[in-house]
Coordinates of C-alpha atoms and ligand atoms in Angstrom, one line a residue:
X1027 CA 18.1 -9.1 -6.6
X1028 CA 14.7 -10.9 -7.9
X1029 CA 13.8 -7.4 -8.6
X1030 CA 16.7 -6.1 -11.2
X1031 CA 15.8 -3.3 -12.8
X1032 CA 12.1 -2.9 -12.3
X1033 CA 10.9 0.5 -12.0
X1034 CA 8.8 0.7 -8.8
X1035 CA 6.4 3.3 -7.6
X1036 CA 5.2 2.9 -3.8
X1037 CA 2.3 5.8 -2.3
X1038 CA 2.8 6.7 1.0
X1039 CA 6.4 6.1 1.5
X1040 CA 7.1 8.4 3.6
X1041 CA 7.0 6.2 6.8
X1042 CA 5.5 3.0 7.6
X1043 CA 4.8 0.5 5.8
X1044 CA 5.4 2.3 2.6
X1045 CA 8.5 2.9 3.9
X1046 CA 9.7 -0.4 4.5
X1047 CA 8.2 -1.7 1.3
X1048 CA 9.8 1.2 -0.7
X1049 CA 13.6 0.2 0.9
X1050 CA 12.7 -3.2 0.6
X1051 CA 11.5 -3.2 -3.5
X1052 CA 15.4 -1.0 -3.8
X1053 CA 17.4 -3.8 -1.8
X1054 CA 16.0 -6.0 -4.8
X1055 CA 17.1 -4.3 -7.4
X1056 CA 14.0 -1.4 -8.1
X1057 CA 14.5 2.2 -9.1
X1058 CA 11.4 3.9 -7.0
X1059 CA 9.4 6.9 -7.2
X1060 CA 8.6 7.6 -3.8
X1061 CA 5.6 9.3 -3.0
X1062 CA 3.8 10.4 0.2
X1063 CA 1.8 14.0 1.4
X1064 CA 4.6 15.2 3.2
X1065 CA 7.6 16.4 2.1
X1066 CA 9.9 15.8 4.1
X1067 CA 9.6 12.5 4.8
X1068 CA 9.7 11.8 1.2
X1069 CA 13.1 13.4 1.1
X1070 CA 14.5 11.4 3.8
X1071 CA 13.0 8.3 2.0
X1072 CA 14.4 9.3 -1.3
X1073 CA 17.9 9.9 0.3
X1074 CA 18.0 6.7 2.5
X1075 CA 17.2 4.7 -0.4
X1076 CA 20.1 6.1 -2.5
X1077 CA 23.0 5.7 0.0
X1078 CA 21.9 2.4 1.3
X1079 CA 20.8 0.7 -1.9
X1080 CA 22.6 2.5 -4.5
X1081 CA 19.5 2.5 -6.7
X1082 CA 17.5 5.7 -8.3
X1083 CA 14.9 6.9 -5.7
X1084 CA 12.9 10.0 -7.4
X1085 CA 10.6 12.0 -5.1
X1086 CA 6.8 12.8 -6.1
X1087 CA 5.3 14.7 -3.5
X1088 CA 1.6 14.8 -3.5
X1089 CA -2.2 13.6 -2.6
X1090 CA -3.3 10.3 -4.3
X1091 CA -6.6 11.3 -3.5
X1092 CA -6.1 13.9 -6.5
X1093 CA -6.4 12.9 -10.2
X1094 CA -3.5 15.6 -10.7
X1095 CA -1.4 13.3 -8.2
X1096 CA -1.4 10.3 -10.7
X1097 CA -0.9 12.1 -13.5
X1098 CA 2.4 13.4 -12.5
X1099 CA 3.5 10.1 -11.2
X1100 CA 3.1 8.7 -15.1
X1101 CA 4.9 11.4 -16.5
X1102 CA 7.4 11.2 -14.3
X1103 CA 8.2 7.6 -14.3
X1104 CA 7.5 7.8 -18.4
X1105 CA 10.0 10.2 -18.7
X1106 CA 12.7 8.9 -16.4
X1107 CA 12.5 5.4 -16.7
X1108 CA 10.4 5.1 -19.5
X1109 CA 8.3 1.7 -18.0
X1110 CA 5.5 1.5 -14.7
X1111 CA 6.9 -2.4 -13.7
X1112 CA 5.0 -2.3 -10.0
X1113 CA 3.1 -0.8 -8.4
X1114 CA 2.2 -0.2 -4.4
X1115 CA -0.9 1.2 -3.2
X1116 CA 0.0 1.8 0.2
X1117 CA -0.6 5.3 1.0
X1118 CA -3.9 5.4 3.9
X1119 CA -5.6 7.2 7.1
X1120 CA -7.4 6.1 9.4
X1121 CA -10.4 8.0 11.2
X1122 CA -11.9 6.1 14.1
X1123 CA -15.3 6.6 15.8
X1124 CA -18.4 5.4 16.1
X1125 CA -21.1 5.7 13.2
X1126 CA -23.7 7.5 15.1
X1127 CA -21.4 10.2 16.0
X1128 CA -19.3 9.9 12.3
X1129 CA -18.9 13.1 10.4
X1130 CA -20.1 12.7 6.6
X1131 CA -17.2 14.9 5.5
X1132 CA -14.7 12.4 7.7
X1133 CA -16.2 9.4 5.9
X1134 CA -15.9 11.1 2.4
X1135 CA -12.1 12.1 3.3
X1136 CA -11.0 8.4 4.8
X1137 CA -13.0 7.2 1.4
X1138 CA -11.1 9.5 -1.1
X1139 CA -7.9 8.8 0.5
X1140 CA -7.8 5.1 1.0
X1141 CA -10.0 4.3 -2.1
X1142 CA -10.3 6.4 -5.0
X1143 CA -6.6 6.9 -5.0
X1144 CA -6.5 3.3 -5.6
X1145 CA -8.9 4.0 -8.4
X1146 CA -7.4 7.2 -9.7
X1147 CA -3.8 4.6 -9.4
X1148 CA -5.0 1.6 -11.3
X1149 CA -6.5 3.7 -14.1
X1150 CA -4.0 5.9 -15.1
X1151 CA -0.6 4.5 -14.2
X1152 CA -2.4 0.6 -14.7
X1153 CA -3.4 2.0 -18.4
X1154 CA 0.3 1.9 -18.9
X1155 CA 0.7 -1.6 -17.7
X1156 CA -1.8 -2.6 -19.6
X1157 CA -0.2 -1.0 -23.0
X1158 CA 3.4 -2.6 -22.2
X1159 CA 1.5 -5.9 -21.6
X1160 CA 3.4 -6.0 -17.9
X1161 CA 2.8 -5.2 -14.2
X1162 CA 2.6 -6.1 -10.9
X1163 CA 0.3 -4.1 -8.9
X1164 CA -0.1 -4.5 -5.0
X1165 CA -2.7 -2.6 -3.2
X1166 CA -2.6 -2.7 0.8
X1167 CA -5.9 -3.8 2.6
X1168 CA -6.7 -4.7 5.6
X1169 CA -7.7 -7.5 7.7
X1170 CA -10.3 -5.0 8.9
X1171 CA -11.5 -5.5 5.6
X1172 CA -12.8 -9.1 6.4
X1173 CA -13.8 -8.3 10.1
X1174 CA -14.5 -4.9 10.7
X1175 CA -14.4 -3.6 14.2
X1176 CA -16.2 -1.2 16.2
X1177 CA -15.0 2.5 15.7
X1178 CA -13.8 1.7 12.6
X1179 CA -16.9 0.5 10.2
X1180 CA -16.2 3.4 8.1
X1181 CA -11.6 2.3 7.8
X1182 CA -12.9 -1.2 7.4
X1183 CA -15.4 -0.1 4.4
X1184 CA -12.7 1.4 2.7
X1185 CA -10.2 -1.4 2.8
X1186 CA -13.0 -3.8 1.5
X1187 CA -13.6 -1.6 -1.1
X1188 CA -9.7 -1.7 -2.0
X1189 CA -10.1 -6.0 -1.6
X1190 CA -12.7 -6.1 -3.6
X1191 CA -11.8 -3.7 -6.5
X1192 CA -8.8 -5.6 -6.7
X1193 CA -10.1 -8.8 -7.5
X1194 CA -12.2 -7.5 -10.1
X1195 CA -9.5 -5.4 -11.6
X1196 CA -6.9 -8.7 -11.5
X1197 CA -9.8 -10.1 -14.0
X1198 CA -9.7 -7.5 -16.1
X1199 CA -6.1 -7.1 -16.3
X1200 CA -4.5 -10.6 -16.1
X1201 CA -5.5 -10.5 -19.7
X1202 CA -3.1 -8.2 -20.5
X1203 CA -0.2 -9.8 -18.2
X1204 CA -0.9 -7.3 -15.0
X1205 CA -1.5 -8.9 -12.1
X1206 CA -2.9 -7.5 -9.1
X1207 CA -3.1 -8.8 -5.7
X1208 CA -4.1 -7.1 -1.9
X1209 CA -2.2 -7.8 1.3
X1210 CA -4.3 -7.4 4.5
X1211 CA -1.6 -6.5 7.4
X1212 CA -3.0 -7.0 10.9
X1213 CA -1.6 -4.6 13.7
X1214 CA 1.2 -3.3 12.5
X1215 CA 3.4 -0.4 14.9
X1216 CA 3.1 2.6 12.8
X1217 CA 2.3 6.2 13.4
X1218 CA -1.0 5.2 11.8
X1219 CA -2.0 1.8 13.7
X1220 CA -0.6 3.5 17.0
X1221 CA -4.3 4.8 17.9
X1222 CA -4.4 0.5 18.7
X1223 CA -1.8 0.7 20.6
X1224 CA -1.1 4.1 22.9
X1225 CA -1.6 2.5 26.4
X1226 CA 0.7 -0.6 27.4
X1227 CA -3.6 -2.7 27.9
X1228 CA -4.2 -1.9 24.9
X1229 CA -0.8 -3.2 23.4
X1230 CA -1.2 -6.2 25.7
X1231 CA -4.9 -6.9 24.5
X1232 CA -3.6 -6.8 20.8
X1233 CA -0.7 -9.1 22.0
X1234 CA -3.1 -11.8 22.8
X1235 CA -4.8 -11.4 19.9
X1236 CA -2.2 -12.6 17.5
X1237 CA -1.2 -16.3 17.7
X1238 CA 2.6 -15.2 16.5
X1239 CA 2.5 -14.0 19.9
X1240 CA 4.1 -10.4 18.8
X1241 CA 2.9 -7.4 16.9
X1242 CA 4.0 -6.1 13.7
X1243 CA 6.4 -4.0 12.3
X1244 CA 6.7 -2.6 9.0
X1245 CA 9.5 -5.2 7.6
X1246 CA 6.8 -7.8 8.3
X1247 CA 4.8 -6.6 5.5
X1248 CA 8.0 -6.7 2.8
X1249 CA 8.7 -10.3 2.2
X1250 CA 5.2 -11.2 0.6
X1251 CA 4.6 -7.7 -1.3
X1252 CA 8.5 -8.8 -2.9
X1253 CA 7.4 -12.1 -4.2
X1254 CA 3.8 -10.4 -5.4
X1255 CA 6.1 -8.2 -7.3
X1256 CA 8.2 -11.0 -8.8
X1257 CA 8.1 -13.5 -11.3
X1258 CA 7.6 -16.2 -8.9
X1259 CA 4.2 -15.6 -7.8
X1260 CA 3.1 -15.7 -11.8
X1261 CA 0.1 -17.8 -11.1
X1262 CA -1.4 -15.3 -7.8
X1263 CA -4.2 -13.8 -9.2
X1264 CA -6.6 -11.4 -7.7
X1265 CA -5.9 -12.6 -3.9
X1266 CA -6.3 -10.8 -0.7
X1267 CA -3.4 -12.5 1.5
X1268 CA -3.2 -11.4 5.0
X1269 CA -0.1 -11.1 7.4
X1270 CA -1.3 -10.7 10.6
X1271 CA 0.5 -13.6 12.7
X1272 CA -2.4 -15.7 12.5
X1273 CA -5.3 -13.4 13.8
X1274 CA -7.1 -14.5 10.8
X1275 CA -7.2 -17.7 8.7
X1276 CA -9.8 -16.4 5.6
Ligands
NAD903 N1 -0.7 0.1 10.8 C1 -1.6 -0.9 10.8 O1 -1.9 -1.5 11.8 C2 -2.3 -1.2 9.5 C3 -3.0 -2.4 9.4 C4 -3.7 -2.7 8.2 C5 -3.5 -1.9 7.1 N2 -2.7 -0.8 7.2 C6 -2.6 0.0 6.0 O2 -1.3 0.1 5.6 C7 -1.1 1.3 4.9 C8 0.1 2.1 5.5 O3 -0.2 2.4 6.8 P1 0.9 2.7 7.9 O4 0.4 2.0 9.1 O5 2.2 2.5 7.4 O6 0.6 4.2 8.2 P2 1.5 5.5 8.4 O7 0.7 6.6 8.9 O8 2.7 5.1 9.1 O9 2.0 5.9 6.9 C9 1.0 6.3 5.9 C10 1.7 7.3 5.0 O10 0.7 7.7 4.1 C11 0.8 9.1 3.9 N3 -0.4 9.6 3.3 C12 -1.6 9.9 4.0 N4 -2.5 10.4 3.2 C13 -1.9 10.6 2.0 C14 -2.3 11.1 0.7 N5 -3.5 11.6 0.6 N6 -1.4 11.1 -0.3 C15 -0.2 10.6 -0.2 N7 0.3 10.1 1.0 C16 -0.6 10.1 2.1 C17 1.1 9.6 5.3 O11 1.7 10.9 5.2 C18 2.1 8.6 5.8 O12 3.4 8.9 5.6 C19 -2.4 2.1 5.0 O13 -3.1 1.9 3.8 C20 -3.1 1.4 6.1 O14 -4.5 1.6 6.0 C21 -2.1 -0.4 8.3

């Protein structure tokens, strides 16, 4: 319970990741606003959180890429709990291909989706941090975002763009007692990282990568983004920490 009572909001909780960071802020203690693009994966989140945690789960259906999306979330979490403790920038797409062939509307879409809702995030529900003089705000990278790949220049441009806007923004807000970190999760076995991973060479090429000597689930990714959200980690500041079994060590 290092997380009594906080009042958590986590984007793209619908599966995933955000999933598993979502159950995991509740088992310590959080009351979460769950939020994803899909609605019914938001209600199954919302519900498994309730009976297995006994905590407040409130649903917010809706695209972070939208100013509109943000605004709702404040209100919401303003009227019902009346505090924004932490924060979880999770929601994300990937589009893969090669540059040459890259649509411009694809690269604006991956961009609005996995960057300015970070943006759109940190403003208005971090301008609420920033007036109670607390937060904790986590924003999920990439390792892509410190060695891109090919097919992906245009996923890893975003993520950097997340890393990197995050470390200014912790300067800016550690002033006011919000703290903002990045994590930069490696290859994780989701619905989204699953375009890595679809034939058993591919899984086993991945495999080899990773000095842990396994791949990733989601629960990998909840033991850090805890202690970024507790008082423990106090004295993090602006960092981009990977878990990726070891693929990378900067
Ligand atoms: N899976 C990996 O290998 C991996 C590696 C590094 C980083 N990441 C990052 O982790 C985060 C979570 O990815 P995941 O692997 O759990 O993916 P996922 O596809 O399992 O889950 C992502 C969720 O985000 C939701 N979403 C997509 N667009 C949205 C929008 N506009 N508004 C609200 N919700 C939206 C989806 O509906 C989905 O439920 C992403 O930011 C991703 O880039 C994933």
């Amino acid at each position: 319970m290092r997380l009594k009572d906080k009042k958590a909001v986590v984007t793209g909780a619908g599966q995933g990741i955000g999933k598993a960071i979502a159950l995991g802020l509740a088992r310590e203690g959080c009351d979460v606003v769950v939020n994803d693009i899909l609605e019914d994966l938001v209600e199954e989140c919302v519900r498994e959180i309730q009976e297995e945690t006994g905590r407040k789960a409130l649903p917010a259906v809706g695209d972070v890429s939208q100013r509109d999306t943000a605004v709702k979330i404040r209100d919401l979490m303003q009227r019902e709990f009346g505090r924004i403790d932490i924060m979880l920038n999770n929601a994300g797409i990937m589009i893969s291909g090669l540059v040459v062939d890259y649509r411009e509307e694809d690269w604006d879409k991956i961009f609005a989706v996995n960057a300015k809702s970070v943006f759109l995030m940190c403003k208005i529900l971090g301008k609420v941090m920033v007036e109670q003089k607390y937060g904790k705000i986590v924003n999920v990278s990439s390792i892509g975002a410190k060695d891109g790949d090919k097919n992906q220049a245009a996923y890893a441009a975003t993520k950097a763009a997340v890393q990197n806007f995050s470390r200014s923004l912790s300067k800016e807000m550690i002033l006011h007692n919000v703290h903002v970190n990045s994590i930069c999760p490696g290859i994780v076995q989701t619905e989204l990282g699953k375009v890595n991973l679809d034939t058993e060479e591919k899984r086993q090429f991945f495999i080899n990568k990773v000095p842990r000597g396994r791949l990733s689930v989601p629960e990998d990714m909840v033991g850090l983004t805890v202690f970024l959200c507790s008082d423990e980690s106090d004295y993090v500041v602006g960092q981009a920490i990977n878990v990726d079994g070891g693929i990378l060590y900067f």
